[in-house]
mmCIF file of C-alpha atoms in Angstrom:
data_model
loop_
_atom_site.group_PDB
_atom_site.id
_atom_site.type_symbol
_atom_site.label_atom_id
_atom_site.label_comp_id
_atom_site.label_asym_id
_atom_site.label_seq_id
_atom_site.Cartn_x
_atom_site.Cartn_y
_atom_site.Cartn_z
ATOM 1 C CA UNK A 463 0.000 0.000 0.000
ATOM 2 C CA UNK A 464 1.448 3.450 -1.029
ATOM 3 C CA UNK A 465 0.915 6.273 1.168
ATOM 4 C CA UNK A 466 1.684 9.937 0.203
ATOM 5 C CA UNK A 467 1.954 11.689 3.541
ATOM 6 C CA UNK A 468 -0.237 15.271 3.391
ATOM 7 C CA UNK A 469 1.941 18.302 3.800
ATOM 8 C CA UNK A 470 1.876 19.148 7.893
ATOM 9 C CA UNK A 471 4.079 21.289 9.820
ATOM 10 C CA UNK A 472 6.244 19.324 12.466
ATOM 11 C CA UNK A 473 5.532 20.063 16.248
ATOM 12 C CA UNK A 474 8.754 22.301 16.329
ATOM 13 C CA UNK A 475 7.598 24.350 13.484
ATOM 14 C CA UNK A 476 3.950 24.848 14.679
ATOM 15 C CA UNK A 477 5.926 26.240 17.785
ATOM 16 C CA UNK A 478 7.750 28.688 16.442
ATOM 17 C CA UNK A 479 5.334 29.760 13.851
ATOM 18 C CA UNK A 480 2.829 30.262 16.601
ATOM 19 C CA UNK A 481 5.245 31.872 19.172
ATOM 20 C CA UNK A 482 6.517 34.549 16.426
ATOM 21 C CA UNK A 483 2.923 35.231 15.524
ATOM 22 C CA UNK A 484 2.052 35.486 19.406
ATOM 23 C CA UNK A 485 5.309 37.839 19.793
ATOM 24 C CA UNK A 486 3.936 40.031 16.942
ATOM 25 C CA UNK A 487 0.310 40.257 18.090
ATOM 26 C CA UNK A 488 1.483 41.000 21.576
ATOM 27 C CA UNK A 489 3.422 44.093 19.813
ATOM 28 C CA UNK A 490 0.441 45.473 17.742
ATOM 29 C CA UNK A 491 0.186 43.912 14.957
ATOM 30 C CA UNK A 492 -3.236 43.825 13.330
ATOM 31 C CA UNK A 493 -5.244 40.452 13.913
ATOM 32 C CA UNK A 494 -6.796 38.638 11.135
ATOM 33 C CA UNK A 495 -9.683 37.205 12.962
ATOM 34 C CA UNK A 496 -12.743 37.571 14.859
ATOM 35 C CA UNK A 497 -12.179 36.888 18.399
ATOM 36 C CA UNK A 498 -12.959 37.620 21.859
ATOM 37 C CA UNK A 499 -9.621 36.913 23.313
ATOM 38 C CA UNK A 500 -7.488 39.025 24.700
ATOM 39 C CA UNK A 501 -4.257 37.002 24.903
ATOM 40 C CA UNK A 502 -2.000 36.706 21.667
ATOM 41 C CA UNK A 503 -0.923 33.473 22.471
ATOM 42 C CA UNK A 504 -4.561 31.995 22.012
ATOM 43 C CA UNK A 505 -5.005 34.419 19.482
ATOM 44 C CA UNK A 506 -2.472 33.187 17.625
ATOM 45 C CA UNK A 507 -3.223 29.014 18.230
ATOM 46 C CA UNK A 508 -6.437 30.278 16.691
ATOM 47 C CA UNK A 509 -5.303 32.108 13.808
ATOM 48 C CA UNK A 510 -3.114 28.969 13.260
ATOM 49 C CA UNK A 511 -5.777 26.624 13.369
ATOM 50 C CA UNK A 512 -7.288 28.399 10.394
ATOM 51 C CA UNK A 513 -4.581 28.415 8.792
ATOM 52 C CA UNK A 514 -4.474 31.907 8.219
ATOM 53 C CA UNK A 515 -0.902 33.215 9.396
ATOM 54 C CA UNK A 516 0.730 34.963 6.271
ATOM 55 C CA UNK A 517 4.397 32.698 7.632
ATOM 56 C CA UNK A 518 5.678 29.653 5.371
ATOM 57 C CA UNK A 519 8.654 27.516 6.983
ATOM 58 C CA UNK A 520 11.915 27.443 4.564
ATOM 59 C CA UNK A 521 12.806 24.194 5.610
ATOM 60 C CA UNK A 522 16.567 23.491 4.953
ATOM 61 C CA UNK A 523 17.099 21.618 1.753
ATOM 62 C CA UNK A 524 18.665 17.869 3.570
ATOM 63 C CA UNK A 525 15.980 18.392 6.049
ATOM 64 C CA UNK A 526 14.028 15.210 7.295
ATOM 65 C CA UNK A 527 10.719 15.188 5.894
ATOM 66 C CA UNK A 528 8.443 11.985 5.797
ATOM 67 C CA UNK A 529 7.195 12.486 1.743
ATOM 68 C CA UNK A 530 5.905 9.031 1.135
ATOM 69 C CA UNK A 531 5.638 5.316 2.360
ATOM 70 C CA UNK A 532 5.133 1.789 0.092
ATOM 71 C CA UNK A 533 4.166 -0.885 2.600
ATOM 72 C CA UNK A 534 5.613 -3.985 1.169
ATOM 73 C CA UNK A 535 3.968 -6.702 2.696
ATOM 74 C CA UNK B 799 31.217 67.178 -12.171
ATOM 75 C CA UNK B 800 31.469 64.213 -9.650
ATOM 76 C CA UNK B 801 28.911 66.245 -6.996
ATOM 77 C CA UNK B 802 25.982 63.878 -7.537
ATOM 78 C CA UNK B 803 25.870 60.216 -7.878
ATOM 79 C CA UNK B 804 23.351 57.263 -8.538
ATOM 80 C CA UNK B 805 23.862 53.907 -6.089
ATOM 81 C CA UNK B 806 22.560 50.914 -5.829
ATOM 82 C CA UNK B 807 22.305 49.078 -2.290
ATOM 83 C CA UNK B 808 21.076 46.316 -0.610
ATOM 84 C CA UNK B 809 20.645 46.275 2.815
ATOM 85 C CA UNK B 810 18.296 45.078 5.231
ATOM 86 C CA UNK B 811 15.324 47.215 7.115
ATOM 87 C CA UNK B 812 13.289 46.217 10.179
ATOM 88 C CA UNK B 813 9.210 46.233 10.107
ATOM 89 C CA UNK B 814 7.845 46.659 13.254
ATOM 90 C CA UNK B 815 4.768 44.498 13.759
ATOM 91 C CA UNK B 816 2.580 47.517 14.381
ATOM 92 C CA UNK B 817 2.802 48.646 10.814
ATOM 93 C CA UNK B 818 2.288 45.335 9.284
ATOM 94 C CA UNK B 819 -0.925 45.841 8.083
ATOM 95 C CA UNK B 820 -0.895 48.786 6.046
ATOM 96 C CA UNK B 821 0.555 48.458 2.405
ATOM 97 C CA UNK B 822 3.989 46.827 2.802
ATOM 98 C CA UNK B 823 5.911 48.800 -0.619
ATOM 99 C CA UNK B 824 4.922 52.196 0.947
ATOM 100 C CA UNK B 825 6.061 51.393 4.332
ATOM 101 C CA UNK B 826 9.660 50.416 3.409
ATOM 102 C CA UNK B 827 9.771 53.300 0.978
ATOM 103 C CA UNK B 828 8.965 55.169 3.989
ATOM 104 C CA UNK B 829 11.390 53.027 6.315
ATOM 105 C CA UNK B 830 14.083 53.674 4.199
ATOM 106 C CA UNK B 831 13.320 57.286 4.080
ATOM 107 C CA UNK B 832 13.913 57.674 7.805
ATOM 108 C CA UNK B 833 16.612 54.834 8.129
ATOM 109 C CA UNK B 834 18.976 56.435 5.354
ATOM 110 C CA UNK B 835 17.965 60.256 4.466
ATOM 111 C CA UNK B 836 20.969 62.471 5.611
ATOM 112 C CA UNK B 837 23.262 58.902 5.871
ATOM 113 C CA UNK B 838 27.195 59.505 4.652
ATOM 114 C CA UNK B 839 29.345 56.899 3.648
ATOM 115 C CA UNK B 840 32.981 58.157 2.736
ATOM 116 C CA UNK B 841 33.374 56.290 -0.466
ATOM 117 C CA UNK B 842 29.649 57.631 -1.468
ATOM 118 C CA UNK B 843 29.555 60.458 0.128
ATOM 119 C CA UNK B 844 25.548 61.553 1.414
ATOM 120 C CA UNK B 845 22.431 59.883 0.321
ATOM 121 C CA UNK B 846 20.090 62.531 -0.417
ATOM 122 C CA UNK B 847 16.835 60.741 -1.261
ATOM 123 C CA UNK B 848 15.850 57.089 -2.366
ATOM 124 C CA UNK B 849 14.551 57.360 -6.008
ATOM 125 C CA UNK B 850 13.094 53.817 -6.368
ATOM 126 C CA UNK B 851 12.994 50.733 -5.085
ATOM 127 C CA UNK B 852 14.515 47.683 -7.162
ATOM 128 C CA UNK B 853 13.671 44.591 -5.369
ATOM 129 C CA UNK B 854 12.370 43.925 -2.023
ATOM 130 C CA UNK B 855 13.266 40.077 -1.314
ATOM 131 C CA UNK B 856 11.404 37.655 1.244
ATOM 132 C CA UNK B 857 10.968 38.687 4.991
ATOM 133 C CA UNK B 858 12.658 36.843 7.714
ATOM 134 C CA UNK B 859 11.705 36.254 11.243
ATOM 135 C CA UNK B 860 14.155 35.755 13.764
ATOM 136 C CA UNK B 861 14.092 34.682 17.147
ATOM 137 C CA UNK B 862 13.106 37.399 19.935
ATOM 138 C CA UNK B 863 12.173 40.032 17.719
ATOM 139 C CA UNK B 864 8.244 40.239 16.323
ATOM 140 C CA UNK B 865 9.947 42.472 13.727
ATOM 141 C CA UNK B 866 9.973 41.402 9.914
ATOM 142 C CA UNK B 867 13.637 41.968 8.160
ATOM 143 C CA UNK B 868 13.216 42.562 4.394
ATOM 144 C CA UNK B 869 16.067 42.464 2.204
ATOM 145 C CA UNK B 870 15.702 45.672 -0.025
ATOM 146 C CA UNK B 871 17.653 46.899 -3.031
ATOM 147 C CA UNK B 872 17.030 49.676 -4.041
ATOM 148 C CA UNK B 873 18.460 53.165 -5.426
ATOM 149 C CA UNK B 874 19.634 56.364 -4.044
ATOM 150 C CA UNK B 875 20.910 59.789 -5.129
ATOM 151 C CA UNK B 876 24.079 60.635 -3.652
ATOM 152 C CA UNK B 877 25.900 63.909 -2.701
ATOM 153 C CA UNK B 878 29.418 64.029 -2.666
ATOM 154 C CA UNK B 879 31.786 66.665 -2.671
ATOM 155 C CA UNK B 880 35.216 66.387 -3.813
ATOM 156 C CA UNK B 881 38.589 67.961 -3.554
ATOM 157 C CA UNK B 882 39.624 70.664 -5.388
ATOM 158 C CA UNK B 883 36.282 70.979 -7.081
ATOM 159 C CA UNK B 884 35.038 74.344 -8.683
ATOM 160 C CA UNK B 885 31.022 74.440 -7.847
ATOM 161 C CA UNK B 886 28.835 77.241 -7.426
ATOM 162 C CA UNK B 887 26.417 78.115 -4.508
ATOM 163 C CA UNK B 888 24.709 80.865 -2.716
ATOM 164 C CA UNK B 889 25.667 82.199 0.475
ATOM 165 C CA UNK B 890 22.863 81.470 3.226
ATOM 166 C CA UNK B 891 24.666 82.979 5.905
ATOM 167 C CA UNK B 892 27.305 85.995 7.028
ATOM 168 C CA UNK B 893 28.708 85.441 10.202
ATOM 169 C CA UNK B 894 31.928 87.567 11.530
ATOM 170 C CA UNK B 895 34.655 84.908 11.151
ATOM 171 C CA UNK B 896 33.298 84.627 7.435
ATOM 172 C CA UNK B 897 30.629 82.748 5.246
ATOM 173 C CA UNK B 898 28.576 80.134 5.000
ATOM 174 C CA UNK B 899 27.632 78.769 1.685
ATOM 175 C CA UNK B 900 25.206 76.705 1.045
ATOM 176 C CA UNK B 901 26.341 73.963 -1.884
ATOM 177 C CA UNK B 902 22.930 72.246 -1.966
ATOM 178 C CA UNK B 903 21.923 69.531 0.988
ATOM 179 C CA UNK B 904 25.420 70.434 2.850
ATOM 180 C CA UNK B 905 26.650 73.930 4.003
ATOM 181 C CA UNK B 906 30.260 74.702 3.773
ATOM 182 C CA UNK B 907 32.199 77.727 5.248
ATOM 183 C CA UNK B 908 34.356 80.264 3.688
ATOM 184 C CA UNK B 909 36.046 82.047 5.857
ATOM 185 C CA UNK B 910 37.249 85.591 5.919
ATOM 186 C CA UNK B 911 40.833 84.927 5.073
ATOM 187 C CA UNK B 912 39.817 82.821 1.957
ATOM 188 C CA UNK B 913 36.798 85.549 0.511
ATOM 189 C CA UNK B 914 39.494 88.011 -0.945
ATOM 190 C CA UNK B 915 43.432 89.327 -0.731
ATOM 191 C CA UNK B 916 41.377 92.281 0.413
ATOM 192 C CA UNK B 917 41.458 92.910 4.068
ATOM 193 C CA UNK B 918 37.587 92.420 4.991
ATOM 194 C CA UNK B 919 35.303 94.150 7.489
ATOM 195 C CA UNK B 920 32.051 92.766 9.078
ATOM 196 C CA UNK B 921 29.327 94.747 9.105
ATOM 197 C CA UNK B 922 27.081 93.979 11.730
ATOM 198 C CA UNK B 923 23.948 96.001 10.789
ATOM 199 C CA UNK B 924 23.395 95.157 6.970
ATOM 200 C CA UNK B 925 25.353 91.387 7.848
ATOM 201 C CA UNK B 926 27.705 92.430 4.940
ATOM 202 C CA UNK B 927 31.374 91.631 4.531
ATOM 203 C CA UNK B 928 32.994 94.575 3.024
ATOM 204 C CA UNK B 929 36.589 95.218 1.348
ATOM 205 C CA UNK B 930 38.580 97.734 2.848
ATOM 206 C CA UNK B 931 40.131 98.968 -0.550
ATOM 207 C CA UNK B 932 38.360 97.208 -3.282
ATOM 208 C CA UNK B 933 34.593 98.202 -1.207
ATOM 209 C CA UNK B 934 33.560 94.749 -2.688
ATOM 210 C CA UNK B 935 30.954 93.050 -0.749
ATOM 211 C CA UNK B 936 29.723 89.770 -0.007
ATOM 212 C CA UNK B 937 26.027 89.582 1.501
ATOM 213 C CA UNK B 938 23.187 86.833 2.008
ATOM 214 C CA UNK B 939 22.183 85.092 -1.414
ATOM 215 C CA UNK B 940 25.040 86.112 -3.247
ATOM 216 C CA UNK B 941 25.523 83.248 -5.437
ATOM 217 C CA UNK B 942 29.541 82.560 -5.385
ATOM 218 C CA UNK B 943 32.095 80.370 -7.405
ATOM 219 C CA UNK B 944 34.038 78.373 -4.932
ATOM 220 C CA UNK B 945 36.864 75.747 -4.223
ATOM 221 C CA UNK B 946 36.877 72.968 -2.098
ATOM 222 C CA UNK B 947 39.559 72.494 -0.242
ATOM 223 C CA UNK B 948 39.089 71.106 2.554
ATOM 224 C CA UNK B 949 36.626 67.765 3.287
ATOM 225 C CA UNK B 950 35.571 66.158 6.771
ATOM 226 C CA UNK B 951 32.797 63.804 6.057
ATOM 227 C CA UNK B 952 31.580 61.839 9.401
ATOM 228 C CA UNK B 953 29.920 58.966 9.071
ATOM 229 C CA UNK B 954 28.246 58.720 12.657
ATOM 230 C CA UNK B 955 27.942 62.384 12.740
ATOM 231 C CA UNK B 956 26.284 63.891 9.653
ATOM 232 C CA UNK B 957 25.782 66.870 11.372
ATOM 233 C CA UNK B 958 28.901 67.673 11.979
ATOM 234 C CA UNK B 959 30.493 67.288 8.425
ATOM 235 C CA UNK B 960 32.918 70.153 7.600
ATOM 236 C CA UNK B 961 33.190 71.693 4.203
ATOM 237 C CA UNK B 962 36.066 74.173 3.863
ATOM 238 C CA UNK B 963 35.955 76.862 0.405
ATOM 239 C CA UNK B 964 38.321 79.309 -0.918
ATOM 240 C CA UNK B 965 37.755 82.138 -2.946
ATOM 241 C CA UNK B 966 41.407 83.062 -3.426
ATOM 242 C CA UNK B 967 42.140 82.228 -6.869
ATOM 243 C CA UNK B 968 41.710 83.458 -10.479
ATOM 244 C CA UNK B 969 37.838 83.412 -11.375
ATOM 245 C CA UNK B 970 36.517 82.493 -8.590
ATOM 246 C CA UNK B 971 34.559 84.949 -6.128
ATOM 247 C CA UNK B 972 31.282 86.377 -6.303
ATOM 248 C CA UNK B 973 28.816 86.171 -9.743
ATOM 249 C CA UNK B 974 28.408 90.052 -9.020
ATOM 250 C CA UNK B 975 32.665 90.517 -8.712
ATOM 251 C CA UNK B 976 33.812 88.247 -11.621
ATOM 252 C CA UNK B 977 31.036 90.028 -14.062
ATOM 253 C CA UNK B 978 32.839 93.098 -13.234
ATOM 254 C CA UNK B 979 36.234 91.920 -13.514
ATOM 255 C CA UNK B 980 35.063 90.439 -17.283
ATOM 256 C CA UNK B 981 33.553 93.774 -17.869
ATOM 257 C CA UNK B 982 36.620 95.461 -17.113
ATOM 258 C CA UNK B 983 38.723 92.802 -19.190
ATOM 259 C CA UNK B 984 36.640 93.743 -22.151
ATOM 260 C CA UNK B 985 36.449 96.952 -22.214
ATOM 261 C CA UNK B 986 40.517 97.311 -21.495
ATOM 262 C CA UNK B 987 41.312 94.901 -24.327
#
């Protein structure tokens, strides 16, 4: 069975995507959703769940990523 | 005349996350407006203003700072006097040790001992320099044909750039003064 493996971002990356959003949010940068919250931490998990942060990863070019899998019996 | 130049740099500006919303080309025009205007570099000599911007690459995030860092060519007029160069500018100020003379975005002095062989008296009421013998005089907005000759361009401290100008030599002086001497020339001759 061959399994192509959607593209995610690894824990580390969801991290520090999330914590440089946070770090910009907490120094007035405009939000891009609706929300009640006041804390840019949460502000920026949610912004991250819909996938909405304007930040891409440049992952280095030998860097370990899981593309796809044959399962061979 | 090697006064004004054209450059092209790359270099790297800062966007605070406060202004990230707006319209990101006008705020890095106006980022490098304030980060550069008035800059000197001795090999360039002063930027005066951006005139366009070439390329700005991707923005980087780095750790600790919620800043964006753009990598930004773009290019810039430069001002840059040089040695022994004959230019021509108006005076914007008479002060009693002599001149100033304003040569465009820099002022440089001319001081009394370089205006004339003349001996020279200030006059404090009309702000007039005035030749003992010759009764020449030198006011505000005179527009005068210098030399540079002497050139202190600090990099850290715009402000305090010196520009040193002499007057002291064949054809150089006043508009008003060398009209007369060519007058006089012609009219000998």
């Amino acid at each position: 069975m061959k399994k192509v493996f959607p593209f995610e971002y690894t824990r580390f990356e969801k991290a520090r995507i999330i914590g440089a959003r946070a770090l910009q949010i907490a120094m007035g940068a405009p939000v891009l959703i609706e929300t009640n919250s006041k804390n840019p931490l949460d502000i920026a998990k949610d912004e991250f769940e819909r996938g909405v942060i304007p930040i891409t990863v440049r992952r280095r070019r030998d860097a370990f990523v899981w593309l796809q899998r044959h399962d061979l019996f | 005349m090697l006064m004004y130049g054209r450059i092209k740099v790359r270099d790297t500006v800062r966007v605070p996350p406060d202004k990230l919303g707006e319209n990101l080309d006008e705020i890095i025009e106006e980022l490098l407006w304030e980060n550069f205007e008035g800059r000197i570099d001795k090999e360039y000599g002063m930027i005066v203003c951006i005139e366009s911007i070439e390329e700005i690459g991707e923005g980087k995030i780095i750790e600790g700072d919620g800043g964006i860092y753009f990598d930004v060519v773009f290019n810039a007029i430069t001002f840059k006097p040089v040695m022994q160069e004959v230019v021509e500018g108006v005076v914007s100020e008479i002060v009693e040790f002599g001149a100033f003379v304003s040569l465009g975005p820099l002022d440089g002095l001319l001081h009394m001992s370089q205006i004339t062989d003349d001996y020279l008296n200030y006059d404090e009421k009309s702000k007039r320099l005035i030749g003992k013998e010759s009764r020449r005089t030198i006011e505000e907005g005179d527009i005068v044909r210098v030399r540079i000759v002497a050139l202190s361009l600090r990099e850290k401290e715009p402000e305090k750039s010196k520009i040193g100008l002499t007057m002291r030599q064949p054809w150089l002086g006043a508009m008003k003064w060398i009209q007369e001497d060519k007058e006089k020339l012609e009219s000998g001759g």
